[in-house]
Coordinates of C-alpha atoms and ligand atoms in Angstrom, one line a residue:
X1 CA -34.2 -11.9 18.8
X2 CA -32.5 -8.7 17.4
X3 CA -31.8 -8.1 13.7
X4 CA -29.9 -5.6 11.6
X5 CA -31.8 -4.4 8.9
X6 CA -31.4 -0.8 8.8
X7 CA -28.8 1.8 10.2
X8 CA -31.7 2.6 13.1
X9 CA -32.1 -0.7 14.8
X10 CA -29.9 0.5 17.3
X11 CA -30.6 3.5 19.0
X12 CA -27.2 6.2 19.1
X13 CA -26.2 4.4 23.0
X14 CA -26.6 1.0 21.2
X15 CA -24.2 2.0 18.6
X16 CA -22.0 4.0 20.8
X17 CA -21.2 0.6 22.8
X18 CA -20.4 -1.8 19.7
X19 CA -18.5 1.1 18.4
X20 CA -16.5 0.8 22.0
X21 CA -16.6 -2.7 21.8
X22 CA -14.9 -2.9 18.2
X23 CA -12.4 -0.5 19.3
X24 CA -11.7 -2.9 22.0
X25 CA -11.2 -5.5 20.0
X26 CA -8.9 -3.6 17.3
X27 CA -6.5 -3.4 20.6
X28 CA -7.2 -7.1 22.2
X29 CA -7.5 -9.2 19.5
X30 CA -6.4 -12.3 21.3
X31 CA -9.5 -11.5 23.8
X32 CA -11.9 -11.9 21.5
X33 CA -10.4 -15.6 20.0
X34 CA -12.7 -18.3 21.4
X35 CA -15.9 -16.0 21.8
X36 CA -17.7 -17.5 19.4
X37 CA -16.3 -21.1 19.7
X38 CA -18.6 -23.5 17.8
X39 CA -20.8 -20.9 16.1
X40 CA -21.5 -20.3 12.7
X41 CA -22.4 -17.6 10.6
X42 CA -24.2 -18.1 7.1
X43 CA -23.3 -15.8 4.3
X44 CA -25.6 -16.1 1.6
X45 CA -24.6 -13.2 -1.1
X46 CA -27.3 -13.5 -3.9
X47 CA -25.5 -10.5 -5.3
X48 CA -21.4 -10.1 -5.6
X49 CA -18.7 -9.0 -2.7
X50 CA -15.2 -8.8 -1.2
X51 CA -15.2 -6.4 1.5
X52 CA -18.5 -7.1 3.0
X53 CA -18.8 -11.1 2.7
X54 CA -15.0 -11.7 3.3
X55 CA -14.9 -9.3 6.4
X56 CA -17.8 -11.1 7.9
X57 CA -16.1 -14.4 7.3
X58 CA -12.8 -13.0 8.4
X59 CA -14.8 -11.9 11.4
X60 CA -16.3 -14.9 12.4
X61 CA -13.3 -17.1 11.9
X62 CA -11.3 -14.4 14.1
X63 CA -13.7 -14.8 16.9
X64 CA -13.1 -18.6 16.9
X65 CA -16.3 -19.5 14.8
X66 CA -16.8 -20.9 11.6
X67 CA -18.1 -19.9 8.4
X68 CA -21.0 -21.6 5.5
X69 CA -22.7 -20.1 2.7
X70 CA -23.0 -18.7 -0.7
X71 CA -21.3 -16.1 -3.1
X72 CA -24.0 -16.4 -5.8
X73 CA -27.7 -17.1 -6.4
X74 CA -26.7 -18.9 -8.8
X75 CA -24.7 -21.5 -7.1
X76 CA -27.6 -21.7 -4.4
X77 CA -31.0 -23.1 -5.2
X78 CA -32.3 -19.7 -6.2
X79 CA -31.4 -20.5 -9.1
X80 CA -34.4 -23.2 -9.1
X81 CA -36.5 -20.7 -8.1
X82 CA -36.4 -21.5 -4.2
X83 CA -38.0 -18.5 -2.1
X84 CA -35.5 -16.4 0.5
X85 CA -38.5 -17.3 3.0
X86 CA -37.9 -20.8 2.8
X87 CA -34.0 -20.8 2.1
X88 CA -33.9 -19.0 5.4
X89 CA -36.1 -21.4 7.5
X90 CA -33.5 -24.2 6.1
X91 CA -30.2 -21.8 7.3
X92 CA -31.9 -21.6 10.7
X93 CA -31.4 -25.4 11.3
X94 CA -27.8 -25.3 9.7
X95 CA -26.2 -21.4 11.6
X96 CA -26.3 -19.5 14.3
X97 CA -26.1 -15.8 12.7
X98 CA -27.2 -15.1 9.0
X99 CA -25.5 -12.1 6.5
X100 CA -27.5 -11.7 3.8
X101 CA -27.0 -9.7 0.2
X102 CA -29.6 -9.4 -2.1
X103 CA -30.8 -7.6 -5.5
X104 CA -34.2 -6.8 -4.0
X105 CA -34.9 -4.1 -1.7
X106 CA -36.6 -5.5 1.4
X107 CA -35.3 -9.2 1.1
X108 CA -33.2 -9.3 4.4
X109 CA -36.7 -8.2 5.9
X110 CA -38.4 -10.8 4.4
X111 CA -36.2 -12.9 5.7
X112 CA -36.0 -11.6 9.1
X113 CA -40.1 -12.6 9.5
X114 CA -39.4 -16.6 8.7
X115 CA -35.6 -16.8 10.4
X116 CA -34.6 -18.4 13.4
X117 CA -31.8 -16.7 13.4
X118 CA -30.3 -13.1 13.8
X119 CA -30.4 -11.8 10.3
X120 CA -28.0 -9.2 9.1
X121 CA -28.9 -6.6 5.5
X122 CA -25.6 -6.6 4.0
X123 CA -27.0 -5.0 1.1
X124 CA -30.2 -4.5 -0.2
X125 CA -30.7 -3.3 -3.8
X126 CA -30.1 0.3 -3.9
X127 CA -32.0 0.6 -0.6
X128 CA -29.3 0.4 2.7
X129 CA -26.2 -1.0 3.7
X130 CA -26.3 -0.6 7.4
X131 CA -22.8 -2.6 7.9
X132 CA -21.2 -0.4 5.6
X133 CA -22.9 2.2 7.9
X134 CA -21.2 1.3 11.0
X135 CA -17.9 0.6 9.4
X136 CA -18.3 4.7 8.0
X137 CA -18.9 5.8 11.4
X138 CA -16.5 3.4 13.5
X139 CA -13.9 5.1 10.6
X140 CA -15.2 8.6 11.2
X141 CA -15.4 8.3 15.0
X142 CA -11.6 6.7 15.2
X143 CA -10.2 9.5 13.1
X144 CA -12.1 12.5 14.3
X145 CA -12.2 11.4 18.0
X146 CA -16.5 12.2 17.5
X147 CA -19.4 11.3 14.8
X148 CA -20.7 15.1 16.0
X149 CA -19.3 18.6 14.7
X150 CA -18.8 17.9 11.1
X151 CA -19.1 19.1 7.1
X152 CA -19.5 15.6 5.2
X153 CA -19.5 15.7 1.3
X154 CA -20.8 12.7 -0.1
X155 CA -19.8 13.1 -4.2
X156 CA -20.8 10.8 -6.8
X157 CA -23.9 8.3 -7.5
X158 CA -25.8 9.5 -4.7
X159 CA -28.9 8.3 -6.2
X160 CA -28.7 4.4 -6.3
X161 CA -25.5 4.5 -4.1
X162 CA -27.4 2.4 -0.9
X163 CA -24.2 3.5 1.2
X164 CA -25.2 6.7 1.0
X165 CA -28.6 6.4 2.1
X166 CA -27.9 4.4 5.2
X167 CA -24.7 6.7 6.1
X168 CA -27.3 9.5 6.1
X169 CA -30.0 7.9 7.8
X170 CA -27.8 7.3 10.9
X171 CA -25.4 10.6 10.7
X172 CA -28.8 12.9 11.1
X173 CA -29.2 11.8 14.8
X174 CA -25.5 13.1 15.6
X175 CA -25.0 16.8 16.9
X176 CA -24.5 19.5 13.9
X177 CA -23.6 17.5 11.1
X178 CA -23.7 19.1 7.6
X179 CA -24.1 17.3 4.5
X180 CA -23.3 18.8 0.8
X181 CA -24.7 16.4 -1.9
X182 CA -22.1 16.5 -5.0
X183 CA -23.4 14.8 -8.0
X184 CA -24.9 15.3 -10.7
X185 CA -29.2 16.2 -11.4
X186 CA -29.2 12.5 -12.6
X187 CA -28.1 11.1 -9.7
X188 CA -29.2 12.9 -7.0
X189 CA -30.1 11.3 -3.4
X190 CA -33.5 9.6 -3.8
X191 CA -36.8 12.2 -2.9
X192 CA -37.4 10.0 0.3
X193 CA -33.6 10.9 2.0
X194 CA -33.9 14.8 1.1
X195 CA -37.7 14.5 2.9
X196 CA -36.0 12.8 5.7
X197 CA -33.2 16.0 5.8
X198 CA -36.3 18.5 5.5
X199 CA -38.0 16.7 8.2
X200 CA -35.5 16.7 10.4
X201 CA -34.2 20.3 10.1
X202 CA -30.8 18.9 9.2
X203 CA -28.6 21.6 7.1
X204 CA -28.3 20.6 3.6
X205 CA -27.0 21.5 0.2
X206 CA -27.1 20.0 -3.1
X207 CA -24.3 21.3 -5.8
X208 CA -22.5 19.7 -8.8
X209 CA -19.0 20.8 -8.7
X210 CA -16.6 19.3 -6.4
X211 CA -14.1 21.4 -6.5
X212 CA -16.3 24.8 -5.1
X213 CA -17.0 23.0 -2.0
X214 CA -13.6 20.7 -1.2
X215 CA -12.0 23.6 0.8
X216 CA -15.8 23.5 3.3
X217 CA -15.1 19.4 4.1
X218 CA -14.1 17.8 7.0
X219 CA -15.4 14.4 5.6
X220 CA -15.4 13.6 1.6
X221 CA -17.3 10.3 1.0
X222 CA -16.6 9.4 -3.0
X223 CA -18.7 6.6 -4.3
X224 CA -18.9 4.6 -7.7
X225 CA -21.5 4.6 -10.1
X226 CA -22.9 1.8 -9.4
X227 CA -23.1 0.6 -13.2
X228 CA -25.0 -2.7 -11.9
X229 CA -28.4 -0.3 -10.9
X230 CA -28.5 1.5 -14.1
X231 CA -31.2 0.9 -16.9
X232 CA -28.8 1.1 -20.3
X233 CA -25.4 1.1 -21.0
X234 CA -25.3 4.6 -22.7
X235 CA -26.3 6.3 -19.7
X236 CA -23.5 4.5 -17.3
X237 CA -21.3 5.0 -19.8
X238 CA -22.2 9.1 -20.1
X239 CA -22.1 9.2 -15.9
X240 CA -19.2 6.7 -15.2
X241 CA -16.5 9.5 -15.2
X242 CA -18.4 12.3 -14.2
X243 CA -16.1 12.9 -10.6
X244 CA -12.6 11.7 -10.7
X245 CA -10.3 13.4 -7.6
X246 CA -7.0 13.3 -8.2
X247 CA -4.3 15.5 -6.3
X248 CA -4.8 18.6 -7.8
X249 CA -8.6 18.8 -6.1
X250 CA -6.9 17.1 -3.2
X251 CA -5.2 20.1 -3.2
X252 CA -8.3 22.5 -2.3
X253 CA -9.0 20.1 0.5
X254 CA -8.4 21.0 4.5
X255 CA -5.2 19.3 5.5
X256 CA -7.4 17.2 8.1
X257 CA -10.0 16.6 6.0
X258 CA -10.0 12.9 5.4
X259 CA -11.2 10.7 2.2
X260 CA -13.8 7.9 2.7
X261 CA -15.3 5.5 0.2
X262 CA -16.7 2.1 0.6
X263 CA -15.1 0.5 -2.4
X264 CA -14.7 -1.2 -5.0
X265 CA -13.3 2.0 -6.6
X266 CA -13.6 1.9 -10.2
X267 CA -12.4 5.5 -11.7
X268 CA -13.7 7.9 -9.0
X269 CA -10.4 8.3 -7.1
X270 CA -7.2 8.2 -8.8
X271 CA -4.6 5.8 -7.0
X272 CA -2.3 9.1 -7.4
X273 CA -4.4 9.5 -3.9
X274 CA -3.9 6.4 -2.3
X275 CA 0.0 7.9 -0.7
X276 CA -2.0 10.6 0.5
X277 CA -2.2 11.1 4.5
X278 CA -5.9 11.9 4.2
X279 CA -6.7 8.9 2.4
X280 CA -8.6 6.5 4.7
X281 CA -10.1 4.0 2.2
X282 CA -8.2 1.3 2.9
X283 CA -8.3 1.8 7.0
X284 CA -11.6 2.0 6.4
X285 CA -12.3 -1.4 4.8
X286 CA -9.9 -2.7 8.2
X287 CA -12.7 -1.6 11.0
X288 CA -15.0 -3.3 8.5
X289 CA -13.6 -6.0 10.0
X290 CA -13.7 -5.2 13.8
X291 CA -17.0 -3.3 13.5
X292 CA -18.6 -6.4 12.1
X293 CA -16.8 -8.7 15.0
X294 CA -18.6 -6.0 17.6
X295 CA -21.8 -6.7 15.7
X296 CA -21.7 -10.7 15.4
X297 CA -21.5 -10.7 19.4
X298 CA -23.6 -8.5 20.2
X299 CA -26.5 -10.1 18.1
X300 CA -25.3 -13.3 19.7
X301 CA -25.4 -12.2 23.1
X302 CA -21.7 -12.8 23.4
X303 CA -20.6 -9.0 24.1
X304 CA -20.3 -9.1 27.3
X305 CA -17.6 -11.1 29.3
Ligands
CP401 N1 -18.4 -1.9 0.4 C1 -18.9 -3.0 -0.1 O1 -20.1 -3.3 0.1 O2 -18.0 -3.7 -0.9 P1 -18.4 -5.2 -1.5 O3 -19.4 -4.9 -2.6 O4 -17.1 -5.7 -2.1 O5 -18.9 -6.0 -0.4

């Protein structure tokens, strides 16, 4: 039984077919309507959503299935102090494909040893988001025609930003790929994802100002501080604004460069943006949906016809 749990559980032809197979379905829709007849999906979000738990849902239900779960631990029996080991041996006997947010790094994994189900991490502490992963690179692949050949910024809270970390992970095994880290010394990427860039010969830099590297992008993934990760209020409050791009840094920016971010947005990119060409937020959080359609059938086995 196959899981996701990180960005690498599928190797770069794995990913290269469910990225075909969502762009098939972006096209066929009607195709895909009774694929998953009589399945279920679980979502049980011990942390909160939108994009992520309603786009599986939305996926699900698209694909003719039908959807059960949670949107907070404390409306499940976590909040009576029940284990995700044991939760998840109970969901085994109730779905056929488990999503799973959680606070804790690692829980999806611990989860993934007791299931007897396909588990997916849709969010594990400040650790990955491999969903969020493949809706970044279905996005980057659909606009740029290629995941290889690229300058991606990736501006903001890069240290507890798990989107970040996964969208690394997985865009070192593409073809001359450069990343420039924008944020500030407090929030750089974690020591274990610059190890992983040093390791792997990839071409990095690390600076603080956005505006001296917009005109090198191709990609710019903004980010939020993610106020929920941080260990007081002054310090959130002191970083919360630190990037905010508005037109006139839009205005350094390639003409096909084009703007990513996984959202929510709180004040990292002004909605001054949002009418521009290059803005792809929003088209982004759409393949969400069809990336995560590829992903439920192929767990299930149901990709091919
Ligand atoms: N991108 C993302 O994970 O959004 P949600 O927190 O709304 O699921």
């Amino acid at each position: 039984m196959k899981h996701l749990l990180s960005p690498l559980d599928f190797t770069t032809d794995e990913l290269e077919q469910l990225l075909d197979l969502a762009r098939d379905i972006s096209k066929n829709r009607d195709k895909y309507s009774h694929r998953c007849d009589g399945k279920k999906i679980a979502t049980l979000f011990y942390e909160p959503s939108t994009r992520t738990r309603l786009s599986f849902e939305a996926a699900m239900l698209n694909l003719g299935g039908s959807v059960l779960g949670f949107s907070s631990a404390n409306s499940s029996s976590a909040a009576k102090g029940e284990s995700v080991s044991d939760t998840i041996r109970v969901i085994s006997c109730y779905a056929d494909i488990c999503a799973m947010r959680h606070p804790k790094e690692g829980a999806p994994m611990v989860a993934a040893a007791k299931s007897g189900i396909p588990i997916i991490n849709a969010g594990d502490g400040g650790h990955q988001h491999p969903t969020q992963t493949l809706t970044d690179l279905m996005t980057i692949r659909e606009l740029r025609g290629s995941l290889n050949n690229f300058t991606i910024g990736l501006c903001g809270d890069l240290k507890f930003g798990r989107t970040v970390h996964s969208l690394i992970n997985s865009l070192i095994r593409y073809e001359n790929v450069k990343f420039i880290l924008i944020s500030p010394k407090e929030l750089c990427i974690p020591d274990y994802i610059r190890e992983t860039l040093i390791d792997n010969n990839i071409p990095f830099e690390e600076v603080e100002k956005l505006e001296d590297v917009m005109p090198q992008l191709d990609i710019l993934y903004m980010t939020r501080v993610q106020k929920e990760r941080f260990f007081n209020e002054d310090d959130y409050l002191r970083m919360k604004n630190f990037y905010i791009l508005d037109k006139e840094k839009m205005a350094l920016g390639k003409k096909d460069m084009y703007v990513l971010h996984p959202l929510p947005r709180v004040n990292e990119i002004s909605v001054e943006v949002d009418d521009d060409p290059r803005a792809a937020y929003f088209k982004q959080a759409q393949f969400g949906v069809y990336v995560r359609m590829a992903l439920i059938l192929t767990l299930l086995g149901l990709d091919k016809e």
